[in-house]
């Protein structure tokens, strides 16, 4: 969406449009707003998961070949495996750290090509985005979310907080693109509704139920899905090496899910007795329900 539909040269504006409207819509829809200590906690999480991550992601996508940006983003499981030691007080999970390295290697084999130039600013943005998101999801696991607040509200709080962080920089530094055509409107709408509100609602719901390092390994799916779309939509052909990397990344992701969970930190929130996130063996989501304002999703096997 970023490279094919959006107006170029406006990563801050793209991040703002992706975050703020969706966040405000979610809060108005659910009528749940952060209070007390959650005013600053939502601001911190929104800044890390949205306000910093989104513009760094768009900047990396604009300045780097897609393969380089995807590989840098795939380092997130490695950063999370290290972050849980300091933030959650857990022991270092060497197996998941190792699978993170294997996963990054697999992604690199799939998406890196001869045009893989390392623009310094783009590379810094890609790594910065991975660090920001890794810290954000680790703190999300540490703090949990308030009683009675569902994943839709929780995602809305963070999207809105991140959007407000981006509001002044986006308008002062970049401003509104001079021309936004129909394709650009469609791209912004997709990123805000599907890639923003819906995706983060499901993401935070899953994060509450799974170990944080196992959840981070699922991020390896993003570049793999992009590579698959390149084959199906753009007619690209994967080489034998790329297919091997694809298999390697998938193996790392699955192995990371089945690796024994880390010891639970005393600072970690208790498991939520309400709500489940289950999947069939084919990967279809069957039920997601963590609060009155959440959306039930049903998948067909």
CSV table of C-alpha atoms in Angstrom, one decimal:
chain,number,residue,atom,x,y,z
A,1,UNK,CA,0.0,0.0,0.0
A,2,UNK,CA,2.8,2.4,0.9
A,3,UNK,CA,4.8,2.0,-2.2
A,4,UNK,CA,2.0,1.5,-4.7
A,5,UNK,CA,-0.8,3.8,-3.6
A,6,UNK,CA,0.2,6.5,-1.1
A,7,UNK,CA,1.7,9.9,-2.1
A,8,UNK,CA,5.5,9.7,-1.7
A,9,UNK,CA,7.5,11.8,0.8
A,10,UNK,CA,4.9,12.0,3.5
A,11,UNK,CA,5.6,9.2,6.1
A,12,UNK,CA,4.5,11.3,9.1
A,13,UNK,CA,1.2,12.2,7.4
A,14,UNK,CA,0.6,8.6,6.4
A,15,UNK,CA,1.2,7.5,10.0
A,16,UNK,CA,-1.1,10.2,11.3
A,17,UNK,CA,-4.0,9.2,9.0
A,18,UNK,CA,-3.5,5.5,9.8
A,19,UNK,CA,-3.7,6.1,13.5
A,20,UNK,CA,-5.8,9.1,14.7
A,21,UNK,CA,-9.1,8.6,12.9
A,22,UNK,CA,-9.3,4.9,13.7
A,23,UNK,CA,-8.4,5.5,17.3
A,24,UNK,CA,-11.0,8.2,17.8
A,25,UNK,CA,-13.6,6.1,16.0
A,26,UNK,CA,-12.9,3.1,18.3
A,27,UNK,CA,-13.3,5.2,21.5
A,28,UNK,CA,-16.5,6.8,20.3
A,29,UNK,CA,-17.9,3.4,19.3
A,30,UNK,CA,-17.1,1.7,22.6
A,31,UNK,CA,-17.5,4.8,24.9
A,32,UNK,CA,-14.5,3.7,27.0
A,33,UNK,CA,-11.8,6.2,27.8
A,34,UNK,CA,-8.5,5.8,29.7
A,35,UNK,CA,-8.6,7.1,33.3
A,36,UNK,CA,-6.2,7.4,36.3
A,37,UNK,CA,-2.8,5.8,35.7
A,38,UNK,CA,-4.0,4.5,32.3
A,39,UNK,CA,-3.8,8.1,31.0
A,40,UNK,CA,0.0,8.0,31.0
A,41,UNK,CA,0.2,4.3,30.4
A,42,UNK,CA,-1.9,4.6,27.2
A,43,UNK,CA,0.3,7.5,26.2
A,44,UNK,CA,3.5,5.5,26.6
A,45,UNK,CA,2.2,2.5,24.8
A,46,UNK,CA,0.6,4.6,22.1
A,47,UNK,CA,3.9,6.4,21.5
A,48,UNK,CA,5.9,3.2,21.3
A,49,UNK,CA,3.5,1.0,19.4
A,50,UNK,CA,2.0,3.7,17.1
A,51,UNK,CA,3.5,7.2,17.4
A,52,UNK,CA,7.1,6.2,16.9
A,53,UNK,CA,6.6,2.9,15.1
A,54,UNK,CA,4.3,4.0,12.3
A,55,UNK,CA,6.5,6.9,10.9
A,56,UNK,CA,9.7,4.9,11.2
A,57,UNK,CA,8.0,2.1,9.3
A,58,UNK,CA,6.8,4.4,6.5
A,59,UNK,CA,10.2,6.1,6.4
A,60,UNK,CA,12.0,2.8,6.1
A,61,UNK,CA,9.6,1.6,3.4
A,62,UNK,CA,10.2,4.8,1.4
A,63,UNK,CA,14.0,4.9,1.6
A,64,UNK,CA,14.9,1.2,1.5
A,65,UNK,CA,14.2,-1.6,-0.9
A,66,UNK,CA,11.3,-3.6,0.4
A,67,UNK,CA,13.5,-6.6,1.2
A,68,UNK,CA,15.9,-4.6,3.4
A,69,UNK,CA,13.0,-2.9,5.3
A,70,UNK,CA,11.3,-6.3,5.9
A,71,UNK,CA,14.5,-7.9,7.1
A,72,UNK,CA,15.2,-5.1,9.6
A,73,UNK,CA,11.6,-5.3,10.8
A,74,UNK,CA,12.0,-9.0,11.3
A,75,UNK,CA,14.6,-8.4,14.0
A,76,UNK,CA,11.8,-7.6,16.4
A,77,UNK,CA,11.6,-11.2,17.9
A,78,UNK,CA,15.3,-10.9,18.8
A,79,UNK,CA,14.9,-7.6,20.5
A,80,UNK,CA,11.8,-8.8,22.4
A,81,UNK,CA,13.7,-11.9,23.6
A,82,UNK,CA,16.3,-9.5,25.2
A,83,UNK,CA,13.7,-6.9,26.4
A,84,UNK,CA,11.7,-9.4,28.5
A,85,UNK,CA,14.8,-9.9,30.7
A,86,UNK,CA,14.8,-6.3,31.9
A,87,UNK,CA,11.1,-5.4,31.6
A,88,UNK,CA,9.4,-8.6,32.7
A,89,UNK,CA,12.2,-10.0,34.9
A,90,UNK,CA,12.2,-13.3,32.9
A,91,UNK,CA,15.2,-15.5,32.2
A,92,UNK,CA,16.7,-15.2,28.8
A,93,UNK,CA,15.0,-17.7,26.5
A,94,UNK,CA,17.9,-19.0,24.4
A,95,UNK,CA,15.7,-21.2,22.2
A,96,UNK,CA,13.4,-18.4,21.3
A,97,UNK,CA,16.4,-16.1,20.8
A,98,UNK,CA,17.9,-18.7,18.5
A,99,UNK,CA,14.7,-19.2,16.5
A,100,UNK,CA,14.5,-15.4,16.1
A,101,UNK,CA,17.9,-15.4,14.5
A,102,UNK,CA,16.9,-18.3,12.3
A,103,UNK,CA,13.7,-16.5,11.3
A,104,UNK,CA,15.5,-13.3,10.4
A,105,UNK,CA,17.9,-15.4,8.3
A,106,UNK,CA,15.0,-17.0,6.5
A,107,UNK,CA,13.3,-13.7,5.8
A,108,UNK,CA,16.5,-12.3,4.5
A,109,UNK,CA,16.8,-15.2,2.0
A,110,UNK,CA,13.3,-14.6,0.8
A,111,UNK,CA,13.3,-10.8,0.4
A,112,UNK,CA,16.9,-9.6,0.0
A,113,UNK,CA,18.0,-9.0,-3.6
A,114,UNK,CA,20.8,-7.5,-5.5
A,115,UNK,CA,19.3,-4.1,-5.1
A,116,UNK,CA,19.6,-4.3,-1.3
A,117,UNK,CA,21.3,-0.9,-0.8
A,118,UNK,CA,21.7,0.2,2.9
A,119,UNK,CA,20.6,3.8,3.0
A,120,UNK,CA,21.8,5.0,6.5
A,121,UNK,CA,18.6,7.0,7.4
A,122,UNK,CA,16.3,4.2,6.1
A,123,UNK,CA,18.3,1.6,8.0
A,124,UNK,CA,18.2,3.5,11.2
A,125,UNK,CA,14.5,4.0,10.8
A,126,UNK,CA,13.9,0.3,10.2
A,127,UNK,CA,15.9,-0.8,13.3
A,128,UNK,CA,14.4,2.1,15.3
A,129,UNK,CA,10.9,0.9,14.4
A,130,UNK,CA,11.7,-2.7,15.4
A,131,UNK,CA,13.1,-1.5,18.8
A,132,UNK,CA,10.1,0.8,19.4
A,133,UNK,CA,7.5,-1.9,18.7
A,134,UNK,CA,9.5,-4.5,20.7
A,135,UNK,CA,9.5,-2.3,23.8
A,136,UNK,CA,5.9,-1.5,23.2
A,137,UNK,CA,4.6,-5.0,23.1
A,138,UNK,CA,6.8,-6.0,26.1
A,139,UNK,CA,5.4,-3.2,28.2
A,140,UNK,CA,1.9,-4.1,27.0
A,141,UNK,CA,2.4,-7.6,28.3
A,142,UNK,CA,3.7,-6.2,31.6
A,143,UNK,CA,0.8,-3.8,32.2
A,144,UNK,CA,-2.0,-5.9,30.7
A,145,UNK,CA,-5.1,-3.8,30.4
A,146,UNK,CA,-7.8,-2.6,32.8
A,147,UNK,CA,-10.6,-4.8,33.9
A,148,UNK,CA,-13.6,-4.6,31.6
A,149,UNK,CA,-11.7,-3.0,28.8
A,150,UNK,CA,-11.7,-5.1,25.6
A,151,UNK,CA,-9.1,-5.3,22.9
A,152,UNK,CA,-11.0,-2.9,20.6
A,153,UNK,CA,-11.0,-0.1,23.2
A,154,UNK,CA,-7.4,-0.9,24.1
A,155,UNK,CA,-6.3,-0.6,20.5
A,156,UNK,CA,-8.3,2.6,20.1
A,157,UNK,CA,-6.6,4.2,23.1
A,158,UNK,CA,-3.1,3.5,21.6
A,159,UNK,CA,-4.0,4.5,18.1
A,160,UNK,CA,-5.5,7.8,19.3
A,161,UNK,CA,-2.5,8.5,21.7
A,162,UNK,CA,0.0,7.8,18.9
A,163,UNK,CA,-2.0,9.9,16.5
A,164,UNK,CA,-2.0,12.9,18.8
A,165,UNK,CA,1.8,12.5,19.2
A,166,UNK,CA,2.1,12.6,15.4
A,167,UNK,CA,-0.4,15.5,14.8
A,168,UNK,CA,1.9,18.5,15.2
A,169,UNK,CA,5.0,17.0,13.6
A,170,UNK,CA,3.1,15.7,10.6
A,171,UNK,CA,1.4,19.0,9.9
A,172,UNK,CA,4.4,21.3,10.7
A,173,UNK,CA,7.1,19.2,9.0
A,174,UNK,CA,5.3,17.7,6.1
A,175,UNK,CA,1.8,19.2,5.8
A,176,UNK,CA,-0.9,17.6,3.7
A,177,UNK,CA,0.2,16.1,0.4
A,178,UNK,CA,-0.6,18.4,-2.5
A,179,UNK,CA,-2.7,15.8,-4.3
A,180,UNK,CA,-4.3,12.7,-3.0
A,181,UNK,CA,-6.0,10.7,-5.7
A,182,UNK,CA,-8.5,7.9,-5.4
A,183,UNK,CA,-5.8,5.3,-5.1
A,184,UNK,CA,-4.3,7.3,-2.2
A,185,UNK,CA,-7.6,7.5,-0.4
A,186,UNK,CA,-8.1,3.8,-0.8
A,187,UNK,CA,-4.6,3.2,0.6
A,188,UNK,CA,-5.1,5.4,3.6
A,189,UNK,CA,-8.5,3.8,4.3
A,190,UNK,CA,-7.1,0.3,4.1
A,191,UNK,CA,-4.2,1.1,6.4
A,192,UNK,CA,-6.4,2.9,8.9
A,193,UNK,CA,-9.3,0.4,9.1
A,194,UNK,CA,-7.8,-3.0,8.3
A,195,UNK,CA,-4.1,-2.4,8.9
A,196,UNK,CA,-4.8,-0.2,11.9
A,197,UNK,CA,-7.9,-0.8,14.0
A,198,UNK,CA,-8.8,-4.3,13.0
A,199,UNK,CA,-5.2,-5.6,13.0
A,200,UNK,CA,-4.3,-4.1,16.3
A,201,UNK,CA,-7.5,-5.3,18.0
A,202,UNK,CA,-6.7,-8.8,17.0
A,203,UNK,CA,-3.0,-8.3,17.9
A,204,UNK,CA,-3.5,-7.0,21.4
A,205,UNK,CA,-6.1,-9.8,22.0
A,206,UNK,CA,-3.5,-12.4,21.0
A,207,UNK,CA,-0.7,-10.7,22.9
A,208,UNK,CA,-2.7,-11.1,26.2
A,209,UNK,CA,-3.1,-14.8,25.7
A,210,UNK,CA,0.4,-15.8,24.4
A,211,UNK,CA,4.0,-15.4,25.7
A,212,UNK,CA,5.3,-12.1,24.3
A,213,UNK,CA,8.4,-13.6,22.5
A,214,UNK,CA,6.1,-16.2,20.9
A,215,UNK,CA,3.8,-13.4,19.7
A,216,UNK,CA,6.8,-11.4,18.3
A,217,UNK,CA,7.8,-14.4,16.2
A,218,UNK,CA,4.5,-14.2,14.4
A,219,UNK,CA,5.7,-10.9,13.0
A,220,UNK,CA,7.8,-13.0,10.6
A,221,UNK,CA,4.6,-13.7,8.7
A,222,UNK,CA,4.4,-10.1,7.5
A,223,UNK,CA,7.3,-10.2,5.0
A,224,UNK,CA,6.4,-13.7,4.0
A,225,UNK,CA,2.8,-12.6,3.2
A,226,UNK,CA,4.3,-9.7,1.2
A,227,UNK,CA,6.4,-12.1,-0.8
A,228,UNK,CA,3.4,-14.4,-1.4
A,229,UNK,CA,1.4,-11.4,-2.7
A,230,UNK,CA,4.3,-10.6,-5.0
A,231,UNK,CA,3.9,-14.0,-6.5
A,232,UNK,CA,0.1,-14.0,-6.7
A,233,UNK,CA,-0.5,-10.3,-7.6
A,234,UNK,CA,2.6,-9.1,-9.4
A,235,UNK,CA,3.6,-12.4,-11.1
A,236,UNK,CA,7.0,-12.6,-9.3
A,237,UNK,CA,8.8,-16.0,-9.2
A,238,UNK,CA,10.6,-17.3,-6.1
A,239,UNK,CA,13.9,-19.0,-6.6
A,240,UNK,CA,15.0,-22.2,-4.9
A,241,UNK,CA,17.0,-20.1,-2.4
A,242,UNK,CA,13.9,-18.0,-1.7
A,243,UNK,CA,11.7,-21.0,-1.2
A,244,UNK,CA,14.3,-22.4,1.2
A,245,UNK,CA,14.3,-19.2,3.2
A,246,UNK,CA,10.5,-19.2,3.2
A,247,UNK,CA,10.5,-22.7,4.7
A,248,UNK,CA,13.2,-21.7,7.2
A,249,UNK,CA,11.2,-18.7,8.4
A,250,UNK,CA,8.0,-20.7,8.8
A,251,UNK,CA,9.9,-23.4,10.7
A,252,UNK,CA,11.3,-20.7,13.1
A,253,UNK,CA,7.9,-19.2,13.7
A,254,UNK,CA,6.3,-22.6,14.4
A,255,UNK,CA,9.1,-23.8,16.6
A,256,UNK,CA,9.0,-20.6,18.6
A,257,UNK,CA,5.3,-21.2,19.4
A,258,UNK,CA,6.0,-24.7,20.6
A,259,UNK,CA,9.1,-23.8,22.7
A,260,UNK,CA,8.4,-24.0,26.4
A,261,UNK,CA,7.1,-20.7,27.7
A,262,UNK,CA,9.2,-18.4,29.8
A,263,UNK,CA,8.7,-18.3,33.6
A,264,UNK,CA,5.9,-15.8,34.4
A,265,UNK,CA,7.2,-12.7,36.0
A,266,UNK,CA,5.6,-11.5,39.3
A,267,UNK,CA,5.0,-8.2,37.5
A,268,UNK,CA,3.1,-9.8,34.7
A,269,UNK,CA,-0.7,-9.5,34.8
A,270,UNK,CA,-2.7,-12.6,35.7
A,271,UNK,CA,-4.3,-14.4,32.8
A,272,UNK,CA,-7.6,-12.9,31.8
A,273,UNK,CA,-10.4,-15.3,32.8
A,274,UNK,CA,-12.7,-13.8,30.3
A,275,UNK,CA,-12.2,-14.4,26.6
A,276,UNK,CA,-10.3,-16.7,24.4
A,277,UNK,CA,-8.4,-16.6,21.2
A,278,UNK,CA,-8.4,-20.0,19.6
A,279,UNK,CA,-7.5,-21.2,16.1
A,280,UNK,CA,-8.2,-24.2,14.0
A,281,UNK,CA,-5.4,-26.3,12.8
A,282,UNK,CA,-5.7,-24.5,9.5
A,283,UNK,CA,-5.1,-21.2,11.2
A,284,UNK,CA,-8.6,-19.7,10.9
A,285,UNK,CA,-9.6,-17.6,13.8
A,286,UNK,CA,-12.8,-19.0,15.3
A,287,UNK,CA,-13.5,-16.8,18.3
A,288,UNK,CA,-12.1,-13.6,19.7
A,289,UNK,CA,-13.9,-12.1,22.7
A,290,UNK,CA,-12.1,-10.2,25.5
A,291,UNK,CA,-14.8,-7.6,26.4
A,292,UNK,CA,-18.2,-6.4,25.6
A,293,UNK,CA,-17.0,-4.0,23.0
A,294,UNK,CA,-14.9,-6.6,21.1
A,295,UNK,CA,-15.9,-8.0,17.7
A,296,UNK,CA,-16.6,-11.7,17.2
A,297,UNK,CA,-14.6,-13.0,14.3
A,298,UNK,CA,-15.4,-16.3,12.7
A,299,UNK,CA,-13.2,-18.1,10.2
A,300,UNK,CA,-14.0,-20.9,7.8
A,301,UNK,CA,-11.7,-23.8,7.8
